[in-house]
mmCIF file of C-alpha atoms in Angstrom:
data_model
loop_
_atom_site.group_PDB
_atom_site.id
_atom_site.type_symbol
_atom_site.label_atom_id
_atom_site.label_comp_id
_atom_site.label_asym_id
_atom_site.label_seq_id
_atom_site.Cartn_x
_atom_site.Cartn_y
_atom_site.Cartn_z
ATOM 1 C CA UNK C 1 23.794 9.238 -16.120
ATOM 2 C CA UNK C 2 21.654 10.043 -13.089
ATOM 3 C CA UNK C 3 20.157 7.102 -11.273
ATOM 4 C CA UNK C 4 16.460 7.324 -11.941
ATOM 5 C CA UNK C 5 14.004 5.947 -14.479
ATOM 6 C CA UNK C 6 16.573 5.441 -17.267
ATOM 7 C CA UNK C 7 18.998 2.571 -17.206
ATOM 8 C CA UNK C 8 22.328 1.773 -18.852
ATOM 9 C CA UNK C 9 22.881 -0.589 -21.749
ATOM 10 C CA UNK C 10 26.462 -1.103 -20.666
ATOM 11 C CA UNK C 11 25.429 -2.110 -17.170
ATOM 12 C CA UNK C 12 22.663 -4.321 -18.578
ATOM 13 C CA UNK C 13 25.081 -6.184 -20.877
ATOM 14 C CA UNK C 14 27.529 -6.802 -17.983
ATOM 15 C CA UNK C 15 24.755 -7.962 -15.696
ATOM 16 C CA UNK C 16 23.475 -10.420 -18.328
ATOM 17 C CA UNK C 17 27.045 -11.682 -19.012
ATOM 18 C CA UNK C 18 27.644 -12.510 -15.305
ATOM 19 C CA UNK C 19 24.140 -13.973 -14.884
ATOM 20 C CA UNK C 20 24.547 -16.345 -17.868
ATOM 21 C CA UNK C 21 28.081 -17.252 -16.806
ATOM 22 C CA UNK C 22 26.751 -18.159 -13.427
ATOM 23 C CA UNK C 23 24.073 -20.335 -15.084
ATOM 24 C CA UNK C 24 21.267 -18.356 -13.485
ATOM 25 C CA UNK C 25 17.945 -17.385 -15.132
ATOM 26 C CA UNK C 26 16.393 -13.949 -14.927
ATOM 27 C CA UNK C 27 13.731 -15.387 -12.707
ATOM 28 C CA UNK C 28 16.378 -16.873 -10.451
ATOM 29 C CA UNK C 29 18.241 -13.647 -10.112
ATOM 30 C CA UNK C 30 14.972 -11.851 -9.442
ATOM 31 C CA UNK C 31 14.351 -14.119 -6.539
ATOM 32 C CA UNK C 32 17.562 -13.042 -4.901
ATOM 33 C CA UNK C 33 17.100 -9.308 -5.444
ATOM 34 C CA UNK C 34 13.320 -8.960 -5.076
ATOM 35 C CA UNK C 35 12.601 -8.331 -8.702
ATOM 36 C CA UNK C 36 10.266 -10.042 -11.135
ATOM 37 C CA UNK C 37 11.670 -11.751 -14.241
ATOM 38 C CA UNK C 38 10.424 -8.853 -16.376
ATOM 39 C CA UNK C 39 12.073 -6.254 -14.120
ATOM 40 C CA UNK C 40 15.416 -8.043 -14.412
ATOM 41 C CA UNK C 41 14.995 -8.096 -18.166
ATOM 42 C CA UNK C 42 14.356 -4.354 -18.218
ATOM 43 C CA UNK C 43 17.608 -3.691 -16.355
ATOM 44 C CA UNK C 44 19.504 -5.947 -18.749
ATOM 45 C CA UNK C 45 18.029 -4.142 -21.743
ATOM 46 C CA UNK C 46 18.962 -0.773 -20.223
ATOM 47 C CA UNK C 47 15.343 0.305 -19.843
ATOM 48 C CA UNK C 48 15.494 0.906 -16.087
ATOM 49 C CA UNK C 49 18.185 1.554 -13.547
ATOM 50 C CA UNK C 50 19.056 -1.004 -10.819
ATOM 51 C CA UNK C 51 17.238 0.160 -7.707
ATOM 52 C CA UNK C 52 17.349 -1.086 -4.164
ATOM 53 C CA UNK C 53 20.163 -3.527 -3.436
ATOM 54 C CA UNK C 54 20.200 -5.158 -6.878
ATOM 55 C CA UNK C 55 23.767 -4.266 -7.734
ATOM 56 C CA UNK C 56 25.216 -5.275 -4.365
ATOM 57 C CA UNK C 57 23.292 -8.615 -4.250
ATOM 58 C CA UNK C 58 23.786 -9.447 -7.891
ATOM 59 C CA UNK C 59 27.557 -8.796 -7.693
ATOM 60 C CA UNK C 60 27.790 -11.237 -4.840
ATOM 61 C CA UNK C 61 25.490 -14.065 -5.988
ATOM 62 C CA UNK C 62 26.829 -13.964 -9.520
ATOM 63 C CA UNK C 63 30.500 -13.902 -8.519
ATOM 64 C CA UNK C 64 31.176 -10.692 -10.406
ATOM 65 C CA UNK C 65 33.992 -9.781 -7.925
ATOM 66 C CA UNK C 66 33.095 -6.082 -7.806
ATOM 67 C CA UNK C 67 32.677 -5.564 -11.563
ATOM 68 C CA UNK C 68 28.962 -4.678 -11.285
ATOM 69 C CA UNK C 69 29.585 -2.345 -8.394
ATOM 70 C CA UNK C 70 32.349 -0.464 -10.242
ATOM 71 C CA UNK C 71 30.305 -0.038 -13.452
ATOM 72 C CA UNK C 72 27.168 0.960 -11.501
ATOM 73 C CA UNK C 73 29.120 3.712 -9.798
ATOM 74 C CA UNK C 74 30.375 4.997 -13.128
ATOM 75 C CA UNK C 75 27.065 4.789 -14.950
ATOM 76 C CA UNK C 76 24.660 5.953 -12.276
ATOM 77 C CA UNK C 77 26.945 7.901 -10.002
ATOM 78 C CA UNK C 78 26.337 8.609 -6.355
ATOM 79 C CA UNK C 79 23.495 11.010 -5.555
ATOM 80 C CA UNK C 80 23.702 10.656 -1.850
ATOM 81 C CA UNK C 81 20.455 8.791 -1.648
ATOM 82 C CA UNK C 82 19.948 5.579 0.258
ATOM 83 C CA UNK C 83 18.635 2.710 -1.857
ATOM 84 C CA UNK C 84 15.227 2.612 -0.231
ATOM 85 C CA UNK C 85 14.871 6.391 -0.681
ATOM 86 C CA UNK C 86 15.657 5.998 -4.375
ATOM 87 C CA UNK C 87 12.935 3.418 -4.664
ATOM 88 C CA UNK C 88 10.438 5.695 -2.996
ATOM 89 C CA UNK C 89 11.419 8.712 -5.186
ATOM 90 C CA UNK C 90 10.851 6.653 -8.309
ATOM 91 C CA UNK C 91 7.250 6.190 -7.159
ATOM 92 C CA UNK C 92 6.836 9.811 -6.072
ATOM 93 C CA UNK C 93 7.955 11.172 -9.475
ATOM 94 C CA UNK C 94 5.073 9.450 -11.264
ATOM 95 C CA UNK C 95 2.362 9.384 -8.561
ATOM 96 C CA UNK C 96 -1.107 10.696 -9.447
ATOM 97 C CA UNK C 97 -1.716 11.547 -5.760
ATOM 98 C CA UNK C 98 0.558 12.107 -2.759
ATOM 99 C CA UNK C 99 -0.525 12.440 0.856
ATOM 100 C CA UNK C 100 2.043 13.073 3.639
ATOM 101 C CA UNK C 101 1.849 13.100 7.439
ATOM 102 C CA UNK C 102 4.938 14.374 9.228
ATOM 103 C CA UNK C 103 5.530 14.978 12.944
ATOM 104 C CA UNK C 104 9.219 15.911 13.292
ATOM 105 C CA UNK C 105 10.158 18.314 10.494
ATOM 106 C CA UNK C 106 8.840 19.916 7.293
ATOM 107 C CA UNK C 107 8.545 17.083 4.670
ATOM 108 C CA UNK C 108 11.336 16.718 2.145
ATOM 109 C CA UNK C 109 9.233 17.713 -0.848
ATOM 110 C CA UNK C 110 8.465 21.050 0.767
ATOM 111 C CA UNK C 111 11.954 21.921 2.014
ATOM 112 C CA UNK C 112 13.971 25.017 1.050
ATOM 113 C CA UNK C 113 17.679 24.806 0.375
ATOM 114 C CA UNK C 114 18.724 26.303 3.739
ATOM 115 C CA UNK C 115 16.303 24.145 5.721
ATOM 116 C CA UNK C 116 17.375 20.961 3.908
ATOM 117 C CA UNK C 117 21.041 21.754 4.463
ATOM 118 C CA UNK C 118 20.379 22.354 8.179
ATOM 119 C CA UNK C 119 18.801 18.871 8.385
ATOM 120 C CA UNK C 120 21.720 17.176 6.701
ATOM 121 C CA UNK C 121 24.128 19.069 9.001
ATOM 122 C CA UNK C 122 22.330 17.325 11.883
ATOM 123 C CA UNK C 123 22.929 13.845 10.349
ATOM 124 C CA UNK C 124 24.456 11.254 12.649
ATOM 125 C CA UNK C 125 27.013 10.019 11.761
ATOM 126 C CA UNK C 126 28.154 13.295 10.228
ATOM 127 C CA UNK C 127 28.231 13.691 6.490
ATOM 128 C CA UNK C 128 31.024 15.411 4.550
ATOM 129 C CA UNK C 129 30.367 18.606 2.585
ATOM 130 C CA UNK C 130 30.247 16.845 -0.805
ATOM 131 C CA UNK C 131 27.725 14.320 0.445
ATOM 132 C CA UNK C 132 25.532 17.051 1.961
ATOM 133 C CA UNK C 133 25.497 19.001 -1.299
ATOM 134 C CA UNK C 134 24.483 15.856 -3.213
ATOM 135 C CA UNK C 135 21.589 15.189 -0.859
ATOM 136 C CA UNK C 136 20.425 18.808 -0.801
ATOM 137 C CA UNK C 137 20.357 18.910 -4.655
ATOM 138 C CA UNK C 138 18.412 15.644 -4.787
ATOM 139 C CA UNK C 139 15.909 16.968 -2.247
ATOM 140 C CA UNK C 140 15.339 20.255 -4.055
ATOM 141 C CA UNK C 141 14.787 18.330 -7.333
ATOM 142 C CA UNK C 142 11.701 16.698 -5.767
ATOM 143 C CA UNK C 143 9.857 20.042 -6.034
ATOM 144 C CA UNK C 144 9.309 19.402 -9.702
ATOM 145 C CA UNK C 145 6.356 17.493 -8.337
ATOM 146 C CA UNK C 146 4.406 20.738 -7.992
ATOM 147 C CA UNK C 147 4.951 21.706 -11.654
ATOM 148 C CA UNK C 148 4.190 18.367 -13.202
ATOM 149 C CA UNK C 149 1.461 17.880 -15.769
ATOM 150 C CA UNK C 150 -1.082 16.452 -15.319
ATOM 151 C CA UNK C 151 -1.107 17.907 -11.865
ATOM 152 C CA UNK C 152 -1.083 15.250 -9.053
ATOM 153 C CA UNK C 153 -3.399 15.615 -6.045
ATOM 154 C CA UNK C 154 -1.217 16.555 -3.047
ATOM 155 C CA UNK C 155 -1.953 16.960 0.627
ATOM 156 C CA UNK C 156 0.029 17.354 3.795
ATOM 157 C CA UNK C 157 -0.797 17.114 7.526
ATOM 158 C CA UNK C 158 1.983 18.667 9.581
ATOM 159 C CA UNK C 159 2.270 18.703 13.342
ATOM 160 C CA UNK C 160 2.381 22.208 14.808
ATOM 161 C CA UNK C 161 5.795 21.376 16.299
ATOM 162 C CA UNK C 162 7.230 21.202 12.799
ATOM 163 C CA UNK C 163 6.474 24.919 12.414
ATOM 164 C CA UNK C 164 8.400 25.928 15.511
ATOM 165 C CA UNK C 165 11.476 23.737 15.593
ATOM 166 C CA UNK C 166 14.203 26.240 14.509
ATOM 167 C CA UNK C 167 16.337 23.982 12.262
ATOM 168 C CA UNK C 168 18.887 26.258 10.629
ATOM 169 C CA UNK C 169 18.002 29.179 12.851
ATOM 170 C CA UNK C 170 15.062 31.674 12.825
ATOM 171 C CA UNK C 171 15.891 33.054 9.427
ATOM 172 C CA UNK C 172 15.955 29.664 7.723
ATOM 173 C CA UNK C 173 12.770 28.642 9.462
ATOM 174 C CA UNK C 174 10.970 31.824 8.475
ATOM 175 C CA UNK C 175 11.964 31.344 4.821
ATOM 176 C CA UNK C 176 10.800 27.721 5.096
ATOM 177 C CA UNK C 177 7.393 28.676 6.484
ATOM 178 C CA UNK C 178 6.881 31.296 3.798
ATOM 179 C CA UNK C 179 7.690 28.636 1.205
ATOM 180 C CA UNK C 180 5.144 26.256 2.704
ATOM 181 C CA UNK C 181 2.503 29.067 2.462
ATOM 182 C CA UNK C 182 3.415 29.592 -1.215
ATOM 183 C CA UNK C 183 3.075 25.911 -2.060
ATOM 184 C CA UNK C 184 -0.172 25.766 -0.119
ATOM 185 C CA UNK C 185 -1.695 28.384 -2.494
ATOM 186 C CA UNK C 186 -1.370 26.050 -5.472
ATOM 187 C CA UNK C 187 -4.843 24.817 -6.499
ATOM 188 C CA UNK C 188 -3.820 21.167 -6.407
ATOM 189 C CA UNK C 189 -2.139 21.236 -2.942
ATOM 190 C CA UNK C 190 -3.700 21.296 0.524
ATOM 191 C CA UNK C 191 -1.677 21.795 3.659
ATOM 192 C CA UNK C 192 -3.171 21.229 7.089
ATOM 193 C CA UNK C 193 -1.714 21.648 10.605
ATOM 194 C CA UNK C 194 -2.394 19.318 13.548
ATOM 195 C CA UNK C 195 -2.551 21.724 16.574
ATOM 196 C CA UNK C 196 -1.015 20.905 19.939
ATOM 197 C CA UNK C 197 -4.343 21.018 21.789
ATOM 198 C CA UNK C 198 -5.973 17.967 20.198
ATOM 199 C CA UNK C 199 -6.986 15.413 22.814
ATOM 200 C CA UNK C 200 -7.410 12.646 20.220
ATOM 201 C CA UNK C 201 -4.836 11.892 17.545
ATOM 202 C CA UNK C 202 -4.889 9.237 14.800
ATOM 203 C CA UNK C 203 -1.181 9.559 13.918
ATOM 204 C CA UNK C 204 0.579 8.506 17.085
ATOM 205 C CA UNK C 205 2.245 5.610 15.295
ATOM 206 C CA UNK C 206 4.449 8.081 13.342
ATOM 207 C CA UNK C 207 4.919 9.611 9.910
ATOM 208 C CA UNK C 208 3.620 8.066 6.704
ATOM 209 C CA UNK C 209 3.389 8.791 2.989
ATOM 210 C CA UNK C 210 0.504 7.564 0.888
ATOM 211 C CA UNK C 211 0.576 7.415 -2.868
ATOM 212 C CA UNK C 212 -1.644 6.612 -5.793
ATOM 213 C CA UNK C 213 0.174 5.435 -8.904
ATOM 214 C CA UNK C 214 -0.623 6.543 -12.438
ATOM 215 C CA UNK C 215 -2.825 3.448 -12.594
ATOM 216 C CA UNK C 216 -4.582 4.536 -9.387
ATOM 217 C CA UNK C 217 -3.010 1.711 -7.389
ATOM 218 C CA UNK C 218 -2.629 2.596 -3.739
ATOM 219 C CA UNK C 219 0.734 2.317 -2.011
ATOM 220 C CA UNK C 220 2.111 3.466 1.328
ATOM 221 C CA UNK C 221 5.673 4.170 2.356
ATOM 222 C CA UNK C 222 7.017 4.210 5.897
ATOM 223 C CA UNK C 223 10.611 5.112 6.792
ATOM 224 C CA UNK C 224 12.531 4.607 10.047
ATOM 225 C CA UNK C 225 16.106 5.212 11.232
ATOM 226 C CA UNK C 226 17.505 2.132 9.559
ATOM 227 C CA UNK C 227 15.464 1.942 6.386
ATOM 228 C CA UNK C 228 12.168 2.420 4.593
ATOM 229 C CA UNK C 229 9.610 -0.026 3.236
ATOM 230 C CA UNK C 230 6.438 -0.063 1.109
ATOM 231 C CA UNK C 231 3.058 -1.287 2.330
ATOM 232 C CA UNK C 232 0.988 -2.644 -0.532
ATOM 233 C CA UNK C 233 -1.109 -5.393 1.003
ATOM 234 C CA UNK C 234 -4.419 -5.380 2.887
ATOM 235 C CA UNK C 235 -5.452 -4.858 5.610
ATOM 236 C CA UNK C 236 -2.370 -2.743 6.534
ATOM 237 C CA UNK C 237 -2.649 -0.521 3.450
ATOM 238 C CA UNK C 238 -6.305 0.204 4.062
ATOM 239 C CA UNK C 239 -5.644 0.960 7.731
ATOM 240 C CA UNK C 240 -2.996 3.564 6.783
ATOM 241 C CA UNK C 241 -5.316 5.310 4.332
ATOM 242 C CA UNK C 242 -8.100 5.276 6.923
ATOM 243 C CA UNK C 243 -5.736 6.690 9.547
ATOM 244 C CA UNK C 244 -4.755 9.514 7.232
ATOM 245 C CA UNK C 245 -8.375 10.386 6.549
ATOM 246 C CA UNK C 246 -9.058 10.675 10.262
ATOM 247 C CA UNK C 247 -5.876 12.829 10.643
ATOM 248 C CA UNK C 248 -7.210 15.235 8.081
ATOM 249 C CA UNK C 249 -10.515 15.463 9.887
ATOM 250 C CA UNK C 250 -8.740 16.153 13.214
ATOM 251 C CA UNK C 251 -6.384 18.799 11.828
ATOM 252 C CA UNK C 252 -7.127 22.441 11.197
ATOM 253 C CA UNK C 253 -8.678 23.152 7.771
ATOM 254 C CA UNK C 254 -6.346 24.595 5.092
ATOM 255 C CA UNK C 255 -7.338 28.212 5.621
ATOM 256 C CA UNK C 256 -6.928 28.099 9.438
ATOM 257 C CA UNK C 257 -3.676 26.199 8.939
ATOM 258 C CA UNK C 258 -2.323 28.925 6.616
ATOM 259 C CA UNK C 259 -3.273 31.553 9.211
ATOM 260 C CA UNK C 260 -1.370 29.643 11.945
ATOM 261 C CA UNK C 261 1.698 29.171 9.750
ATOM 262 C CA UNK C 262 1.656 32.875 8.845
ATOM 263 C CA UNK C 263 1.448 33.837 12.511
ATOM 264 C CA UNK C 264 4.399 31.634 13.440
ATOM 265 C CA UNK C 265 6.462 33.075 10.495
ATOM 266 C CA UNK C 266 5.610 36.676 11.436
ATOM 267 C CA UNK C 267 6.806 36.069 14.971
ATOM 268 C CA UNK C 268 10.260 35.026 13.884
#
């Protein structure tokens, strides 16, 4: 079973067994792992997979002596994703709107296979071949986002430098840029480029991803070298959405952006 929206009844039964043996309530376990009582109940019923560090923390606080870790590996497998990335992807898969600002590389949801593989080949510490293949497959699966119905609203603001950094070599970059152009032609996607010559810039604090859930609840996600985290409270959430709006105003419009991307691709 792939770690995602679906859970595992076997894992849920074992989690409940160790929780009750430890004399802990669902609410008590939730306090340790950052879940609500209802979320713990959903995992125990096999209605959702254990995301984040639930398995690791629960195994420790419940004294399961590795039993939860072993079964989780068997039931959910290893897809090469870090726990915080899996949490984010669960939100991305069901988002009604997605807005991305990136300043170092082409965003993951836009990446081609060759470009994604080149990125993982740069990983430090180095990844083995099997791990790279798992991560590349997981990254490519994200492009189901563009085919989903109902269609989400999607926008990107990319720094011009992301168009010229030759990750994977000129051929891989050219293929990547052509793919970005193809995605940008979809009626529900807008891609803009922030050119080098802007003297004012609202995104100097770094990349960000903004989402709207199916219930139109706003959420932001920020990732750094050692982990990612969600921003869901005001005023920080409102500030990020305002910052993205200013970024879009400062960037080239979608038509001029496509022209620039095409020119860079043609020069490769």
